[in-house]
Coordinates of C-alpha atoms in Angstrom, one line a residue:
M217 CA -40.4 -14.0 29.5
S218 CA -44.1 -13.7 28.8
K219 CA -43.5 -10.2 28.7
L220 CA -40.9 -9.8 26.6
K221 CA -42.6 -12.2 23.8
F222 CA -45.0 -9.1 23.2
V223 CA -42.5 -6.4 24.0
V224 CA -39.9 -7.4 21.4
P225 CA -42.5 -7.6 18.6
I226 CA -43.9 -4.0 19.2
L227 CA -40.0 -2.5 19.6
V228 CA -39.2 -4.4 15.9
L229 CA -42.5 -2.8 14.6
I230 CA -41.9 0.5 15.6
G231 CA -38.1 0.2 14.2
L232 CA -39.8 -0.7 11.0
L233 CA -42.2 2.4 11.5
I234 CA -39.2 4.5 12.6
L235 CA -36.9 2.8 9.5
F236 CA -39.9 3.4 6.3
D237 CA -40.7 7.1 7.7
V238 CA -44.4 6.9 9.0
Y239 CA -46.1 9.5 10.6
P240 CA -45.5 10.4 13.2
F241 CA -42.7 7.6 14.2
S242 CA -41.0 9.4 11.4
Y243 CA -40.4 12.4 14.1
I244 CA -39.0 10.0 16.8
N245 CA -34.6 9.8 16.3
P246 CA -33.3 8.0 18.9
L247 CA -30.0 7.3 17.7
P248 CA -28.5 10.3 19.5
Y249 CA -29.9 9.1 22.9
L250 CA -28.6 5.4 22.3
A251 CA -25.1 7.2 21.4
R252 CA -25.2 8.7 24.7
Y253 CA -26.5 5.1 26.3
F254 CA -23.9 2.9 25.2
G255 CA -21.4 5.8 25.8
F256 CA -20.4 7.3 22.4
A257 CA -21.7 10.2 23.3
K258 CA -22.1 12.6 27.0
E259 CA -24.9 14.6 27.7
G260 CA -23.8 18.3 26.1
S261 CA -20.6 17.0 25.3
N262 CA -18.9 19.1 22.6
I263 CA -22.3 21.3 22.3
A264 CA -21.5 25.3 21.7
Y265 CA -24.1 28.0 22.4
P266 CA -26.0 29.2 19.2
E267 CA -25.1 32.6 17.6
P268 CA -27.4 35.2 19.3
V269 CA -29.3 37.3 16.3
V270 CA -31.6 40.0 16.9
T271 CA -33.7 40.7 14.1
V272 CA -33.9 44.8 13.1
H273 CA -36.5 46.3 10.5
F274 CA -34.7 48.7 7.5
A275 CA -36.4 49.9 4.5
Y276 CA -35.4 52.2 2.2
P277 CA -35.5 56.1 2.7
L278 CA -37.8 57.6 -0.5
G279 CA -35.0 59.7 -1.7
W280 CA -32.4 58.7 -0.5
R281 CA -29.7 58.5 -3.5
E282 CA -26.0 56.7 -3.8
G283 CA -23.4 58.0 -1.8
D284 CA -25.8 59.5 1.1
P285 CA -24.9 58.7 4.3
L286 CA -27.6 56.3 6.3
P287 CA -30.0 57.6 8.2
E288 CA -29.1 58.4 11.7
Y289 CA -32.4 56.1 13.3
H290 CA -30.6 53.4 10.9
V291 CA -27.0 53.6 12.3
R292 CA -28.1 53.9 15.8
L293 CA -30.4 51.0 15.1
I294 CA -27.1 48.5 13.9
E295 CA -25.4 50.6 17.2
K296 CA -27.7 49.1 20.1
A297 CA -27.9 46.2 18.2
R298 CA -23.9 45.4 18.8
E299 CA -24.6 47.0 22.3
L300 CA -26.9 44.1 23.2
G301 CA -24.4 41.8 22.2
A302 CA -26.2 40.7 18.6
R303 CA -23.2 38.3 16.8
Y304 CA -25.9 38.3 13.7
I305 CA -28.7 41.0 12.3
R306 CA -31.3 39.4 10.1
F307 CA -33.2 41.8 8.3
D308 CA -35.8 41.9 5.4
I309 CA -34.1 43.4 1.9
W310 CA -37.7 43.9 0.6
W311 CA -38.8 43.0 -2.7
S312 CA -40.8 46.4 -3.0
D313 CA -37.5 48.6 -2.9
I314 CA -35.7 46.3 -4.9
E315 CA -38.3 46.3 -7.6
P316 CA -40.7 48.9 -7.1
L317 CA -41.9 47.9 -10.5
N318 CA -41.8 45.2 -13.1
N319 CA -38.5 45.1 -14.5
T320 CA -37.7 48.6 -12.8
Y321 CA -34.8 48.2 -10.7
N322 CA -33.8 51.0 -7.6
D323 CA -30.2 51.2 -7.9
D324 CA -30.7 53.8 -4.8
A325 CA -32.1 51.0 -3.4
I326 CA -29.8 48.6 -3.8
S327 CA -26.6 50.9 -2.9
Y328 CA -28.8 51.8 0.1
Y329 CA -28.8 48.2 1.6
R330 CA -25.4 47.8 0.9
A331 CA -24.5 50.5 3.0
V332 CA -26.9 48.7 5.7
L333 CA -24.5 45.4 5.2
E334 CA -21.1 48.2 5.4
T335 CA -22.0 49.1 8.6
I336 CA -23.5 46.0 10.3
I337 CA -19.4 44.7 8.8
S338 CA -17.8 47.7 10.3
Y339 CA -19.7 47.1 13.9
N340 CA -18.1 43.3 14.1
M341 CA -21.3 41.8 13.5
S342 CA -22.5 39.9 10.5
P343 CA -26.1 40.0 8.0
I344 CA -28.5 37.7 7.8
V345 CA -30.4 38.5 4.9
I346 CA -34.0 37.5 4.3
I347 CA -35.1 37.7 0.8
G348 CA -38.9 37.1 -0.9
T349 CA -40.7 39.2 1.5
G350 CA -42.3 42.5 1.2
Y351 CA -44.4 41.8 -2.2
P352 CA -44.4 44.7 -4.8
E353 CA -47.9 44.9 -5.8
W354 CA -47.8 44.6 -8.9
L355 CA -47.0 41.1 -8.1
G356 CA -50.5 40.7 -7.8
A357 CA -50.9 40.0 -11.5
Y358 CA -48.4 37.0 -11.2
F359 CA -51.7 35.3 -8.4
K360 CA -54.5 34.1 -8.7
L361 CA -57.5 32.5 -7.7
E362 CA -57.9 28.6 -8.0
E363 CA -61.9 28.7 -8.5
E364 CA -61.1 32.3 -11.1
S365 CA -57.8 31.6 -12.7
N366 CA -58.3 34.6 -15.0
K367 CA -59.1 36.5 -12.4
T368 CA -56.2 39.8 -11.6
L369 CA -56.4 40.5 -7.8
S370 CA -54.1 43.3 -5.4
L371 CA -51.5 41.4 -3.4
D372 CA -53.8 43.4 -0.5
E373 CA -56.9 42.2 -1.9
I374 CA -55.7 38.2 -1.7
S375 CA -54.2 39.2 1.8
K376 CA -57.5 40.7 3.0
L377 CA -59.7 37.7 4.4
F378 CA -56.6 36.2 5.8
R379 CA -55.5 39.3 7.8
K380 CA -59.5 40.2 9.0
L381 CA -59.6 36.6 10.8
F382 CA -56.5 37.0 12.4
T383 CA -56.8 40.6 13.2
E384 CA -60.1 39.4 15.2
I385 CA -59.6 36.3 16.3
V386 CA -56.0 38.2 17.8
S387 CA -58.8 40.7 19.5
G388 CA -61.3 38.6 20.6
E389 CA -63.9 39.3 18.4
T390 CA -63.7 35.8 17.0
E391 CA -64.3 33.1 19.0
A392 CA -61.4 30.5 18.5
N393 CA -60.8 27.1 18.8
A394 CA -57.4 26.7 17.5
T395 CA -58.1 24.8 14.7
E396 CA -57.1 24.6 10.8
L397 CA -57.9 22.4 8.1
R398 CA -56.1 22.2 4.5
T399 CA -57.9 20.8 1.2
G400 CA -56.0 21.8 -2.0
N401 CA -56.4 25.5 -1.9
Q402 CA -59.2 25.7 0.5
L403 CA -58.3 26.9 3.8
V404 CA -60.4 26.5 6.7
Y405 CA -60.0 28.5 9.2
N406 CA -62.0 28.6 12.5
G407 CA -64.7 27.1 11.3
L408 CA -64.3 29.8 8.3
P409 CA -63.4 28.8 5.0
V410 CA -60.5 31.2 3.1
I411 CA -59.7 30.2 -0.4
Q412 CA -55.7 31.0 -0.6
A413 CA -54.0 32.2 -4.0
K414 CA -51.9 30.1 -6.2
P415 CA -49.0 31.4 -7.9
R416 CA -49.2 31.3 -11.9
D417 CA -45.6 29.9 -13.1
S418 CA -44.5 32.8 -14.4
L419 CA -44.1 34.5 -10.6
Y420 CA -41.2 31.2 -10.1
K421 CA -39.5 33.5 -13.0
K422 CA -39.8 36.5 -11.0
A423 CA -38.6 35.5 -7.8
E424 CA -35.2 33.9 -9.8
E425 CA -34.9 37.3 -11.5
Y426 CA -34.6 39.7 -7.7
A427 CA -33.2 37.0 -5.9
Y428 CA -30.7 37.3 -8.6
I429 CA -30.0 40.9 -8.5
I430 CA -29.6 41.0 -5.0
A431 CA -26.9 38.3 -5.4
E432 CA -24.9 39.7 -7.9
N433 CA -25.1 43.0 -6.0
L434 CA -25.1 42.4 -2.6
G435 CA -23.8 39.0 -2.6
D436 CA -19.9 39.9 -1.0
L437 CA -21.4 41.0 1.7
I438 CA -24.5 38.5 2.6
Y439 CA -23.0 34.5 3.6
Y440 CA -26.7 33.5 5.1
Y441 CA -29.7 33.9 3.0
Q442 CA -33.3 33.5 4.7
L443 CA -35.6 32.5 1.1
G444 CA -39.4 33.6 2.4
N445 CA -41.1 34.4 6.1
E446 CA -42.7 31.8 7.6
L447 CA -44.6 30.5 4.5
N448 CA -46.0 27.5 6.3
H449 CA -48.1 31.3 7.8
P450 CA -51.6 31.6 6.5
I451 CA -51.9 34.9 5.8
T452 CA -48.8 34.0 2.9
P453 CA -49.8 34.8 -0.4
I454 CA -48.5 31.4 -1.2
S455 CA -50.0 28.2 -1.0
R456 CA -48.4 25.9 0.2
E457 CA -48.2 22.9 -2.2
T458 CA -46.5 25.6 -4.3
V459 CA -44.2 26.8 -1.6
P460 CA -41.0 24.6 -1.9
L461 CA -41.7 26.1 -6.2
Y462 CA -41.7 29.3 -4.4
I463 CA -38.2 28.7 -2.7
E464 CA -36.5 27.1 -5.3
S465 CA -36.8 30.0 -7.8
L466 CA -34.9 32.1 -5.0
Y467 CA -32.0 29.7 -4.5
N468 CA -32.0 29.5 -8.0
G469 CA -31.2 33.1 -8.7
V470 CA -29.0 33.4 -5.7
K471 CA -27.3 30.3 -6.8
K472 CA -26.3 32.9 -10.0
G473 CA -25.5 35.8 -8.7
D474 CA -23.4 34.1 -5.6
N475 CA -21.1 30.9 -5.5
N476 CA -20.3 30.9 -1.6
F477 CA -23.2 31.3 0.8
E478 CA -25.8 29.1 3.1
T479 CA -29.6 29.3 2.6
I480 CA -32.4 28.9 5.4
I481 CA -35.6 28.4 5.5
N482 CA -38.2 29.2 8.2
L483 CA -41.5 27.7 9.8
Y484 CA -43.9 29.5 12.0
A485 CA -44.3 26.6 14.6
G486 CA -47.2 27.9 16.3
L487 CA -49.2 25.7 13.9
F488 CA -50.0 21.6 14.7
N489 CA -48.9 20.5 12.0
W490 CA -46.0 23.3 11.0
F491 CA -43.6 20.1 11.1
L492 CA -45.2 17.8 8.0
D493 CA -44.5 21.3 6.1
A494 CA -40.9 21.2 7.2
D495 CA -40.9 16.9 6.3
S496 CA -42.5 17.5 3.4
W497 CA -40.4 20.7 1.9
L498 CA -37.5 19.5 3.0
N499 CA -38.1 16.0 1.1
S500 CA -38.4 18.6 -2.2
L501 CA -35.9 21.0 -2.0
G502 CA -32.8 18.7 -0.4
D503 CA -29.4 19.9 -0.9
K504 CA -31.0 23.2 -1.5
V505 CA -31.4 24.6 2.6
D506 CA -28.9 24.3 4.6
I507 CA -30.4 25.4 7.6
I508 CA -34.2 24.7 9.1
A509 CA -35.5 27.1 11.6
I510 CA -38.7 27.7 13.5
D511 CA -40.4 31.0 14.7
Y512 CA -41.8 30.2 18.3
Y513 CA -43.6 32.6 20.9
P514 CA -44.9 30.8 23.9
G515 CA -46.4 33.2 25.5
T516 CA -47.9 35.0 22.5
W517 CA -48.3 32.8 19.6
S518 CA -48.6 29.5 20.1
P519 CA -50.6 26.4 20.0
L520 CA -51.8 26.8 24.0
N521 CA -52.4 30.4 23.3
M522 CA -52.2 32.3 20.8
L523 CA -55.6 32.3 20.0
V524 CA -56.2 33.5 23.9
D525 CA -57.3 37.3 24.5
I526 CA -54.1 39.1 26.2
T527 CA -56.2 42.4 27.1
K528 CA -58.1 40.8 29.8
N529 CA -56.6 41.6 33.5
P530 CA -54.0 39.3 34.0
P531 CA -53.8 38.3 30.6
T532 CA -54.6 35.0 29.9
G533 CA -52.4 33.1 27.9
S534 CA -49.4 35.6 28.6
G535 CA -48.4 33.8 32.0
E536 CA -45.0 32.9 32.6
S537 CA -46.4 28.9 32.1
Y538 CA -46.1 28.9 28.9
F539 CA -43.1 30.4 28.3
D540 CA -40.7 27.2 29.0
D541 CA -43.3 25.2 25.8
W542 CA -40.2 24.3 23.4
G543 CA -41.7 20.9 22.6
P544 CA -41.3 22.0 19.2
L545 CA -37.9 22.2 19.5
D546 CA -37.6 18.7 19.7
I547 CA -39.2 17.9 17.1
L548 CA -37.7 20.5 15.2
I549 CA -34.2 18.4 15.9
N550 CA -35.8 15.6 15.2
I551 CA -36.0 17.0 11.6
A552 CA -32.4 18.5 11.4
F553 CA -31.1 14.5 12.1
K554 CA -33.4 13.0 9.9
H555 CA -32.6 15.7 7.0
N556 CA -28.9 16.0 7.6
K557 CA -29.2 19.6 8.3
K558 CA -28.3 22.2 10.3
A559 CA -31.1 23.9 12.9
A560 CA -32.0 27.3 14.2
I561 CA -34.7 29.0 15.9
I562 CA -34.8 32.4 14.0
E563 CA -37.4 34.1 15.9
T564 CA -38.3 34.1 19.2
G565 CA -39.9 37.0 21.7
Y566 CA -42.9 38.0 23.5
S567 CA -44.9 41.0 23.4
T568 CA -44.9 44.1 26.2
D569 CA -48.3 44.9 24.5
P570 CA -49.3 47.9 26.8
R571 CA -52.9 46.5 26.5
S572 CA -51.3 43.4 29.4
V573 CA -50.4 43.6 32.4
D574 CA -47.1 44.8 32.8
G575 CA -45.7 43.1 30.0
E576 CA -42.1 44.4 30.4
E577 CA -41.9 42.2 33.2
Y578 CA -43.1 39.4 31.5
Q579 CA -40.7 39.6 28.7
G580 CA -37.9 39.2 31.2
M581 CA -39.9 36.0 32.7
F582 CA -39.8 34.6 29.3
I583 CA -36.3 35.3 28.3
N584 CA -35.4 33.4 31.4
K585 CA -37.8 30.8 31.1
A586 CA -37.3 30.1 27.5
F587 CA -33.7 30.6 27.1
N588 CA -33.0 28.0 30.4
K589 CA -34.6 25.7 28.7
I590 CA -33.7 25.8 25.1
I591 CA -30.4 25.4 26.1
E592 CA -31.4 21.9 28.6
I593 CA -32.9 20.4 25.2
I594 CA -29.8 21.0 22.9
E595 CA -28.0 19.6 26.0
K596 CA -30.1 17.1 26.5
R597 CA -30.0 15.8 22.7
G598 CA -26.9 16.6 22.5
F599 CA -27.0 19.0 19.3
N600 CA -25.6 22.7 18.6
L601 CA -27.9 24.8 17.4
T602 CA -26.5 27.3 15.0
F603 CA -28.8 30.8 15.7
L604 CA -30.8 31.7 18.2
G605 CA -33.0 34.9 17.5
W606 CA -34.7 37.1 19.2
Y607 CA -37.0 39.1 17.3
E608 CA -37.1 42.3 17.1
L609 CA -34.5 44.8 18.5
A610 CA -37.3 48.1 18.8
D611 CA -40.9 48.5 18.9
N612 CA -42.3 48.9 15.1
P613 CA -45.3 50.9 15.8
L614 CA -46.7 50.3 11.9
A615 CA -47.1 47.1 12.3
S616 CA -50.7 45.9 11.9
I617 CA -51.6 44.2 14.4
E618 CA -51.6 46.2 18.1
V619 CA -49.6 42.9 19.7
E620 CA -47.0 42.9 17.0
K621 CA -46.2 46.5 17.5
H622 CA -44.4 45.8 21.1
F623 CA -41.9 42.4 20.4
G624 CA -38.9 44.9 20.8
I625 CA -36.7 44.9 23.3
L626 CA -36.3 48.6 22.9
H627 CA -39.0 51.0 22.7
N628 CA -39.6 52.5 19.3
D629 CA -37.2 55.5 20.3
L630 CA -34.3 52.9 21.3
S631 CA -34.3 53.7 24.9
P632 CA -34.4 50.1 26.8
K633 CA -37.4 48.4 28.1
K634 CA -36.9 46.4 31.6
A635 CA -35.6 43.4 30.4
Y636 CA -32.9 44.7 28.3
P637 CA -30.2 44.1 30.5
T638 CA -31.3 40.4 30.8
L639 CA -31.8 39.5 26.8
Q640 CA -28.0 41.6 27.2
Q641 CA -27.0 38.8 29.5
W642 CA -28.0 36.0 27.7
F643 CA -26.3 37.3 24.3
N644 CA -23.2 38.1 25.9
K645 CA -23.4 34.0 27.5
L646 CA -24.3 33.1 24.0
S647 CA -21.0 34.6 22.4
Q648 CA -18.9 32.4 24.3
E649 CA -17.5 28.6 23.3
K650 CA -19.3 26.5 24.9
P651 CA -21.7 26.4 28.1

């Protein structure tokens, strides 16, 4: 009895903290567990597997004209995605392709992306289109540095410090301590100060116009729009506090040109405070977001190991002990419950960086351990995850960081890696109705 005297007030206090949305208790949602405990729901009941998604990189080929056939390599990418068992292909419609010069839209690029969409659909798959990425160089005039509000920078200059620091950390040139601190527009990463650019108000109008052009011309072939990509990532030129305005501008453009769609926003969950951004942005955006998604790469990029040198033999931070570290999925589900949103893992994967020891073997181990853990979590939580996305279909030799060039389940020549059959089996399994 004496113990209850202390336990009951503590439980009441925790309940009040949850009710009044006090961090970190705002991320605790006991309702699914209570429902199962009292018999209203059974573990794993009514859970459908998430739809399998694969990310593919397309880009408008210079010189391509409306009516030309798609480049053979692009068609083969779509064929390979279908052979893999993907139900959705996720890809960017790059802003720089659509509007290469300010106020000048490329009709041939729009036609190219229509051909890509039509080909995807012809292979009995559906698209998830990412918009608000691939900033054209002229857009630099729509950003400013906070302490130099009249200075115009190119986007390359804006992101130079971020990419330099990020590359040094990944390569091991800079000693990393996996800490970050933001105050307004000031980012302190690894003890080094970096100033992030702030959008001018005119940027949001430009983003809305670009999104409208896509929705108006291609919306009949698109249902899912992802608005921006990893906008909480340190290397994005858009400062964190202005992200909701940018997302809203993209949403407004889509809504003007398309009346039947759903929206996705994704966050890079390899940062320690990603969920604070997710919560804040959803509070601001409300029903403008249908699906909240994360990109998470335990074993390659994650809070535990993203800053460890993978060039060592054996690679530290690339071992299988990280592969089932899926705590962010539990947090994602809590956030989705809180805001009444659907949820997805829109990107996960493992880099077969040739500098590591037999990365292709590790990739296969990652798939099995990660996917098993994901299914285990959603069954225990009684939660339907909308998508499970693999990044990416084929290696990308144009990526700026070596480790980023090797995330494909296929080599750049589209030959399969060792883990291809493993991912194919999982994709076929995910296509079933229930576990």
